[in-house]
Short mmCIF file of C-alpha atoms and ligand atoms in Angstrom, two decimals:
data_model
loop_
_atom_site.label_atom_id
_atom_site.label_comp_id
_atom_site.label_asym_id
_atom_site.label_seq_id
_atom_site.Cartn_x
_atom_site.Cartn_y
_atom_site.Cartn_z
CA MET A 282 27.52 19.07 69.46
CA GLU A 283 24.92 16.35 68.93
CA ALA A 284 22.44 18.56 70.79
CA LEU A 285 23.11 21.40 68.37
CA LEU A 286 22.66 19.09 65.40
CA ASP A 287 19.35 17.90 66.89
CA LYS A 288 18.20 21.47 67.40
CA LEU A 289 19.18 22.38 63.84
CA SER A 290 17.42 19.32 62.36
CA GLU A 291 14.25 19.60 64.41
CA GLN A 292 13.72 23.30 64.98
CA HIS A 293 15.51 24.48 61.83
CA GLU A 294 17.31 27.22 63.66
CA LEU A 295 20.47 28.07 65.57
CA THR A 296 21.71 31.34 67.02
CA GLU A 297 24.73 33.12 65.60
CA GLU A 298 26.88 31.95 68.51
CA GLU A 299 25.70 28.37 68.08
CA ILE A 300 26.52 28.39 64.36
CA VAL A 301 29.99 29.80 64.98
CA TRP A 302 30.64 27.22 67.66
CA PHE A 303 29.28 24.39 65.50
CA LEU A 304 31.48 25.36 62.54
CA GLY A 305 34.51 25.54 64.79
CA HIS A 306 34.02 22.08 66.25
CA LEU A 307 33.01 19.93 63.30
CA THR A 308 34.61 16.50 63.10
CA PRO A 309 34.50 14.20 60.04
CA GLU A 310 31.99 12.02 61.85
CA LEU A 311 29.75 14.94 62.66
CA LYS A 312 29.92 16.21 59.09
CA ASN A 313 28.60 12.88 57.85
CA LYS A 314 25.75 13.07 60.35
CA LEU A 315 25.02 16.63 59.21
CA TYR A 316 24.85 15.54 55.55
CA SER A 317 22.51 12.66 56.30
CA ARG A 318 20.20 14.84 58.40
CA ALA A 319 20.13 17.39 55.56
CA SER A 320 19.35 14.71 53.05
CA GLU A 321 16.51 13.34 55.22
CA VAL A 322 14.95 16.79 55.54
CA ARG A 323 15.21 17.41 51.82
CA LYS A 324 13.43 14.08 51.19
CA GLN A 325 10.60 15.15 53.50
CA TYR A 326 10.02 18.21 51.33
CA TYR A 327 10.99 17.12 47.81
CA GLY A 328 11.39 13.33 47.88
CA VAL A 329 14.19 11.99 45.68
CA SER A 330 13.53 14.46 42.83
CA VAL A 331 16.38 16.51 41.43
CA TYR A 332 15.10 19.34 39.22
CA SER A 333 16.89 20.45 36.06
CA ARG A 334 17.25 24.05 34.85
CA GLY A 335 18.66 24.50 31.36
CA LEU A 336 21.18 27.35 31.68
CA ILE A 337 21.65 29.83 28.83
CA GLU A 338 24.57 32.21 29.44
CA PHE A 339 23.66 34.85 26.88
CA SER A 340 26.19 37.67 27.43
CA SER A 341 29.64 37.94 28.98
CA TYR A 342 29.67 41.76 28.99
CA CYS A 343 29.47 43.25 32.47
CA LYS A 344 29.46 46.79 33.78
CA GLN A 345 30.33 45.72 37.32
CA ASP A 346 33.79 45.09 38.71
CA CYS A 347 33.37 42.38 41.38
CA LEU A 348 36.88 41.48 42.49
CA TYR A 349 36.33 37.72 42.29
CA CYS A 350 34.67 37.43 38.89
CA GLY A 351 36.37 36.75 35.56
CA LEU A 352 33.68 38.76 33.74
CA ARG A 353 34.47 41.97 35.68
CA ARG A 354 34.75 44.99 33.43
CA SER A 355 38.43 45.56 34.27
CA ASN A 356 39.39 42.15 32.93
CA TRP A 357 40.60 43.27 29.53
CA SER A 358 41.70 39.77 28.62
CA ALA A 359 38.15 38.43 28.87
CA GLU A 360 36.58 37.59 25.51
CA ARG A 361 33.13 39.10 25.30
CA TYR A 362 30.11 37.86 23.36
CA ARG A 363 26.39 38.51 23.10
CA LEU A 364 23.82 36.03 21.83
CA THR A 365 21.10 37.34 19.55
CA GLU A 366 17.44 36.86 20.36
CA GLU A 367 17.24 34.07 17.80
CA GLU A 368 20.33 32.32 19.21
CA ILE A 369 18.86 32.40 22.71
CA LEU A 370 15.53 31.05 21.46
CA GLU A 371 17.32 28.27 19.58
CA CYS A 372 19.17 27.19 22.73
CA ALA A 373 15.89 27.07 24.59
CA ALA A 374 14.16 25.17 21.78
CA GLU A 375 16.94 22.60 21.78
CA GLY A 376 16.55 22.20 25.55
CA TYR A 377 12.78 21.95 25.14
CA GLU A 378 13.24 19.10 22.65
CA LEU A 379 15.39 17.34 25.21
CA GLY A 380 12.51 17.64 27.68
CA TYR A 381 13.58 20.59 29.83
CA ARG A 382 10.71 22.73 31.12
CA SER A 383 12.73 25.17 33.17
CA PHE A 384 15.27 27.62 31.79
CA VAL A 385 17.65 30.11 33.36
CA LEU A 386 18.75 33.11 31.30
CA GLN A 387 21.92 34.50 32.86
CA SER A 388 24.44 37.17 31.88
CA GLY A 389 26.81 39.77 33.21
CA GLU A 390 25.21 43.15 33.89
CA ASP A 391 24.87 44.11 30.25
CA ILE A 392 22.64 47.10 29.56
CA HIS A 393 22.52 46.18 25.87
CA TYR A 394 19.74 43.85 26.99
CA SER A 395 17.23 46.54 27.86
CA GLU A 396 13.76 45.96 29.24
CA GLN A 397 12.38 45.88 25.68
CA VAL A 398 15.00 43.42 24.42
CA ILE A 399 14.60 40.93 27.27
CA THR A 400 10.81 41.28 27.33
CA SER A 401 10.69 40.32 23.69
CA ILE A 402 12.99 37.33 24.25
CA VAL A 403 10.93 36.09 27.19
CA ARG A 404 7.59 36.45 25.41
CA LYS A 405 8.86 34.55 22.38
CA LEU A 406 10.48 31.89 24.52
CA LYS A 407 7.22 31.31 26.36
CA LEU A 408 5.35 30.97 23.06
CA ARG A 409 7.92 28.66 21.51
CA CYS A 410 8.32 26.54 24.65
CA PRO A 411 4.88 26.31 26.30
CA ASP A 412 4.51 25.37 29.97
CA THR A 413 8.05 26.26 30.91
CA ALA A 414 9.34 28.21 33.88
CA VAL A 415 11.74 31.03 33.06
CA THR A 416 14.32 32.30 35.52
CA LEU A 417 16.21 35.50 34.89
CA SER A 418 19.62 36.31 36.37
CA VAL A 419 20.90 39.60 34.99
CA GLY A 420 21.87 41.42 38.16
CA GLU A 421 20.67 44.66 39.69
CA ARG A 422 18.02 46.52 37.70
CA SER A 423 15.24 48.97 38.45
CA GLU A 424 11.93 48.07 40.02
CA GLY A 425 10.25 49.03 36.73
CA PHE A 426 12.46 46.54 34.87
CA TYR A 427 11.69 43.76 37.34
CA ARG A 428 7.94 44.46 37.11
CA ALA A 429 7.91 44.55 33.32
CA LEU A 430 9.75 41.25 33.11
CA TYR A 431 7.45 39.63 35.64
CA ASN A 432 4.48 40.76 33.58
CA ALA A 433 6.16 39.38 30.45
CA GLY A 434 6.07 35.95 32.10
CA VAL A 435 9.35 35.55 33.99
CA ASP A 436 8.69 33.27 36.95
CA ARG A 437 11.86 33.43 39.00
CA TYR A 438 14.86 35.65 39.58
CA LEU A 439 18.34 34.70 40.79
CA LEU A 440 20.40 37.36 42.51
CA ARG A 441 22.86 35.92 44.98
CA HIS A 442 23.42 38.21 47.93
CA GLU A 443 27.09 37.00 47.66
CA THR A 444 27.75 37.62 51.36
CA ALA A 445 25.43 38.93 54.07
CA SER A 446 28.25 40.82 55.76
CA ARG A 447 28.15 44.46 54.75
CA ALA A 448 31.88 44.97 55.33
CA LEU A 449 32.89 41.87 53.38
CA TYR A 450 30.42 42.77 50.61
CA GLU A 451 31.85 46.25 50.28
CA SER A 452 35.43 44.97 50.18
CA LEU A 453 34.61 42.79 47.15
CA HIS A 454 32.28 45.03 45.13
CA PRO A 455 33.82 48.41 44.30
CA GLY A 456 31.18 50.93 43.27
CA MET A 457 28.29 48.69 44.31
CA SER A 458 25.99 49.03 47.27
CA TYR A 459 25.08 46.34 49.79
CA ASP A 460 21.80 48.11 50.48
CA ASN A 461 20.89 48.20 46.83
CA ARG A 462 21.48 44.48 46.42
CA MET A 463 19.33 43.70 49.45
CA ASP A 464 16.66 46.15 48.20
CA CYS A 465 16.60 44.39 44.84
CA LEU A 466 15.96 41.07 46.59
CA ARG A 467 13.09 42.59 48.59
CA ILE A 468 11.58 44.25 45.51
CA LEU A 469 11.73 40.97 43.58
CA ARG A 470 10.00 39.21 46.44
CA GLY A 471 7.32 41.93 46.65
CA ILE A 472 6.55 41.64 42.93
CA GLY A 473 5.84 37.93 43.31
CA TYR A 474 8.88 36.25 41.81
CA GLN A 475 10.25 33.04 43.25
CA VAL A 476 13.52 34.55 44.41
CA GLY A 477 16.99 33.05 44.55
CA ALA A 478 19.69 34.35 46.89
CA GLY A 479 22.97 32.70 47.82
CA PHE A 480 26.62 33.13 48.61
CA MET A 481 30.15 31.96 47.92
CA VAL A 482 32.21 29.95 50.37
CA GLY A 483 35.93 30.64 50.83
CA LEU A 484 35.98 34.34 49.95
CA PRO A 485 39.14 36.08 51.18
CA GLY A 486 38.61 37.30 54.71
CA GLN A 487 35.44 35.23 55.21
CA THR A 488 35.16 33.82 58.74
CA HIS A 489 32.76 31.45 60.44
CA ARG A 490 30.95 34.50 61.76
CA HIS A 491 30.40 35.78 58.22
CA LEU A 492 29.01 32.37 57.25
CA ALA A 493 26.73 32.48 60.30
CA GLU A 494 25.44 35.83 59.03
CA ASP A 495 24.69 34.22 55.66
CA LEU A 496 22.70 31.43 57.29
CA LEU A 497 20.74 33.83 59.48
CA PHE A 498 20.01 36.12 56.55
CA LEU A 499 18.73 33.19 54.50
CA LYS A 500 16.61 31.97 57.41
CA ALA A 501 15.04 35.42 57.80
CA PHE A 502 14.59 36.21 54.11
CA HIS A 503 13.43 32.67 53.25
CA PRO A 504 14.19 32.69 49.52
CA GLU A 505 12.65 29.99 47.35
CA MET A 506 16.06 29.19 45.82
CA ILE A 507 19.52 29.28 47.38
CA GLY A 508 22.72 28.94 45.34
CA ILE A 509 25.88 28.16 47.30
CA GLY A 510 29.21 27.49 45.65
CA PRO A 511 32.90 27.61 46.41
CA PHE A 512 34.78 30.74 45.36
CA ILE A 513 37.29 29.74 42.67
CA PRO A 514 40.03 32.35 42.06
CA HIS A 515 40.39 33.55 38.46
CA SER A 516 43.93 34.33 37.27
CA ALA A 517 42.96 37.63 35.62
CA THR A 518 41.35 39.14 38.73
CA PRO A 519 42.81 40.89 41.80
CA LEU A 520 41.98 37.78 43.86
CA LYS A 521 44.12 35.46 41.75
CA GLU A 522 46.39 34.57 44.69
CA ALA A 523 43.53 33.80 47.07
CA ALA A 524 43.12 30.27 48.40
CA GLY A 525 39.47 29.94 47.35
CA GLY A 526 36.79 27.72 48.81
CA THR A 527 36.80 23.95 49.24
CA VAL A 528 34.20 21.36 48.34
CA GLU A 529 34.09 20.19 51.94
CA ASP A 530 33.40 23.64 53.43
CA THR A 531 30.75 24.22 50.78
CA LEU A 532 29.06 20.89 51.56
CA VAL A 533 28.82 21.91 55.21
CA MET A 534 27.14 25.17 54.22
CA ILE A 535 24.74 23.43 51.81
CA ALA A 536 23.72 20.96 54.51
CA MET A 537 23.32 23.62 57.20
CA THR A 538 21.30 25.77 54.82
CA ARG A 539 19.04 22.81 53.99
CA LEU A 540 18.39 22.40 57.72
CA MET A 541 17.84 26.12 58.33
CA VAL A 542 15.60 26.61 55.25
CA PRO A 543 14.18 23.11 54.70
CA ASP A 544 11.94 23.93 51.71
CA ALA A 545 14.57 25.71 49.57
CA LEU A 546 15.46 24.69 46.03
CA MET A 547 19.25 24.40 46.08
CA PRO A 548 21.49 23.71 43.10
CA ALA A 549 24.48 21.40 43.09
CA THR A 550 26.55 24.08 41.39
CA THR A 551 28.88 23.81 38.42
CA ALA A 552 31.59 25.29 40.67
CA MET A 553 31.30 22.16 42.87
CA GLY A 554 31.71 19.93 39.81
CA THR A 555 34.71 22.01 38.75
CA LEU A 556 36.63 21.48 42.00
CA ASP A 557 35.75 17.79 42.30
CA PRO A 558 34.47 15.44 39.56
CA ALA A 559 32.00 14.07 42.13
CA GLY A 560 31.27 17.51 43.64
CA ARG A 561 27.71 17.78 42.36
CA GLU A 562 26.79 14.27 43.52
CA LYS A 563 28.25 15.10 46.94
CA ALA A 564 26.18 18.29 47.03
CA ILE A 565 23.03 16.29 46.27
CA GLN A 566 23.87 13.87 49.10
CA ALA A 567 24.27 16.90 51.39
CA GLY A 568 20.86 18.40 50.62
CA ALA A 569 21.00 20.03 47.17
CA ASN A 570 18.11 19.22 44.80
CA VAL A 571 18.67 21.12 41.54
CA VAL A 572 21.15 20.77 38.67
CA MET A 573 21.79 23.33 35.95
CA PRO A 574 22.94 21.73 32.69
CA ILE A 575 24.46 24.32 30.33
CA LEU A 576 22.59 24.89 27.05
CA SER A 577 24.72 27.79 25.77
CA PRO A 578 26.22 27.27 22.28
CA LEU A 579 29.49 25.31 22.47
CA GLN A 580 31.60 27.91 20.67
CA ILE A 581 30.96 30.66 23.25
CA ARG A 582 30.85 28.60 26.42
CA ARG A 583 34.45 29.03 27.49
CA LYS A 584 34.01 32.81 27.25
CA TYR A 585 31.49 32.82 30.08
CA ALA A 586 34.38 32.37 32.50
CA LEU A 587 33.37 33.52 35.98
CA TYR A 588 36.26 31.26 36.97
CA GLU A 589 38.58 28.98 34.98
CA GLN A 590 38.59 25.23 34.27
CA LYS A 591 34.78 25.22 34.27
CA ILE A 592 33.42 21.77 33.47
CA CYS A 593 31.15 20.69 30.59
CA MET A 594 32.83 23.07 28.13
CA GLY A 595 32.57 20.66 25.21
CA ASP A 596 29.42 18.75 26.03
CA GLU A 597 26.48 18.84 23.65
CA PRO A 598 23.19 19.47 25.51
CA ALA A 599 22.01 15.92 24.81
CA HIS A 600 25.23 14.56 26.31
CA CYS A 601 24.85 16.84 29.36
CA ARG A 602 21.38 15.53 29.97
CA SER A 603 22.35 11.86 29.88
CA CYS A 604 25.50 12.49 31.93
CA LEU A 605 23.54 14.28 34.66
CA GLU A 606 20.71 11.75 34.62
CA MET A 607 23.20 8.96 35.11
CA ARG A 608 25.04 10.76 37.94
CA ILE A 609 21.75 11.43 39.70
CA ALA A 610 20.38 7.92 39.27
CA ILE A 611 23.61 6.42 40.63
CA SER A 612 23.30 8.66 43.69
CA GLY A 613 19.82 7.19 44.33
CA TYR A 614 17.80 10.20 43.14
CA ARG A 615 15.51 10.83 40.20
CA MET A 616 15.87 13.59 37.61
CA ASP A 617 12.72 15.66 37.08
CA HIS A 618 12.72 17.85 33.96
CA GLY A 619 9.45 19.61 34.85
CA ARG A 620 9.05 23.23 35.96
CA GLY A 621 10.27 22.31 39.44
CA ASP A 622 8.47 25.05 41.32
CA HIS A 623 9.08 25.69 44.99
CA CYS A 624 6.88 23.41 47.10
CA GLY A 625 5.01 26.38 48.60
CA TYR A 626 4.28 28.00 45.26
CA SER A 627 1.05 27.93 43.29
CA ARG A 628 0.54 29.44 39.87
CA LEU A 629 -2.56 31.10 41.22
CA THR A 630 -0.31 33.24 43.36
CA LYS A 631 1.45 34.46 40.27
CA LYS A 632 -1.80 35.32 38.52
CA GLU A 633 -3.06 37.24 41.55
CA HIS A 634 0.07 39.36 41.50
CA GLN A 635 -0.41 40.18 37.85
CA GLU A 636 -3.95 41.43 38.26
N1 SAH B 293 25.28 39.24 36.81
C1 SAH B 293 24.45 38.27 37.46
C2 SAH B 293 25.03 36.87 37.37
C3 SAH B 293 26.33 36.73 38.07
S1 SAH B 293 27.23 35.24 37.76
C4 SAH B 293 24.22 38.70 38.90
O1 SAH B 293 24.77 39.70 39.33
O2 SAH B 293 23.45 38.05 39.57
C5 SAH B 293 26.51 34.14 38.90
C6 SAH B 293 27.25 33.92 40.20
O3 SAH B 293 28.54 33.36 39.99
C7 SAH B 293 27.55 35.15 41.02
O4 SAH B 293 26.40 35.57 41.70
C8 SAH B 293 28.67 34.67 41.94
O5 SAH B 293 28.15 34.22 43.20
C9 SAH B 293 29.28 33.49 41.17
N2 SAH B 293 30.70 33.71 40.85
C10 SAH B 293 31.24 34.78 40.24
N3 SAH B 293 32.59 34.65 40.20
C11 SAH B 293 32.90 33.48 40.79
C12 SAH B 293 34.11 32.79 41.07
N4 SAH B 293 35.29 33.30 40.73
N5 SAH B 293 34.04 31.60 41.71
C13 SAH B 293 32.86 31.07 42.04
N6 SAH B 293 31.68 31.66 41.82
C14 SAH B 293 31.69 32.86 41.20
#
């Protein structure tokens, strides 16, 4: 086991069989060693910085029907909302005042926000908040859409692959295509975005072998950003009786991912903070290096319910910032509100792509 941990820490790779074996034989002692190796590697690449991304959840409408998600179109009890362009810009401006220079615009798959609508929002946001990085996370769209948004100034795109196992993917996403999701990720990469993939831990039917597939996919695809969070069952979805993921299993996957893809930007997700008040700090100790404070208006926040009991529902953005800064400082890290680009990224690269 120690030999496998050494191989993972030094060569940043393991075979599928080795991962499956490793996951099946983890002891509490070994987990702690894994977390500290992950945290050392992260410090080699990013020091003690933890980057912030102000999150604006601008629409809870969704045309997809993912079995695990509270925003799925078949959830008639979900309350839906859309923010106007001006509301979105105001959220960003408030975050900008607080010092944030990186924003994530996320929504369900809501075609109301067409290429024209989002392009206009992004252009205005970039004018109103100079020198910021903008990340979009609005699901599967056409190549033309992705290109237009890149040219409008979007820097990054988050599209979790959810699970790298085709069979598991298909069992959870009626009417969606595994190949299309993977194609979207490749198209985004080809256009020049910093790309975010990622998966949930504790999905029904997910085995160690499935998790090994996730790690090997991430190693091969080498995304700039990797979001990993526990699956939390939502009571108005078909998976309401499922057990869901645990903080501990998620920490193991965060740490192993850090060792497999050492230069990734990895958030300590809200889902971790939801399952355990210290979940995000634990994620940071296990190799995560990004936090995503929510900037969405207070009155709509609870409606963006991918899962229930989400934290920070009543926190003003200013409160969120000081709360996170304190949590990070106590953990021995330093909050960085700058753009927080991937360490291998240069803005020149982006310009070249645009020409
Ligand atoms: N429509 C966008 C954003 C999806 S929401 C897209 O398709 O990319 C962001 C992420 O939340 C999803 O990618 C999924 O991994 C996660 N998520 C959804 N439901 C969840 C649940 N019940 N528990 C934990 N995470 C969930």
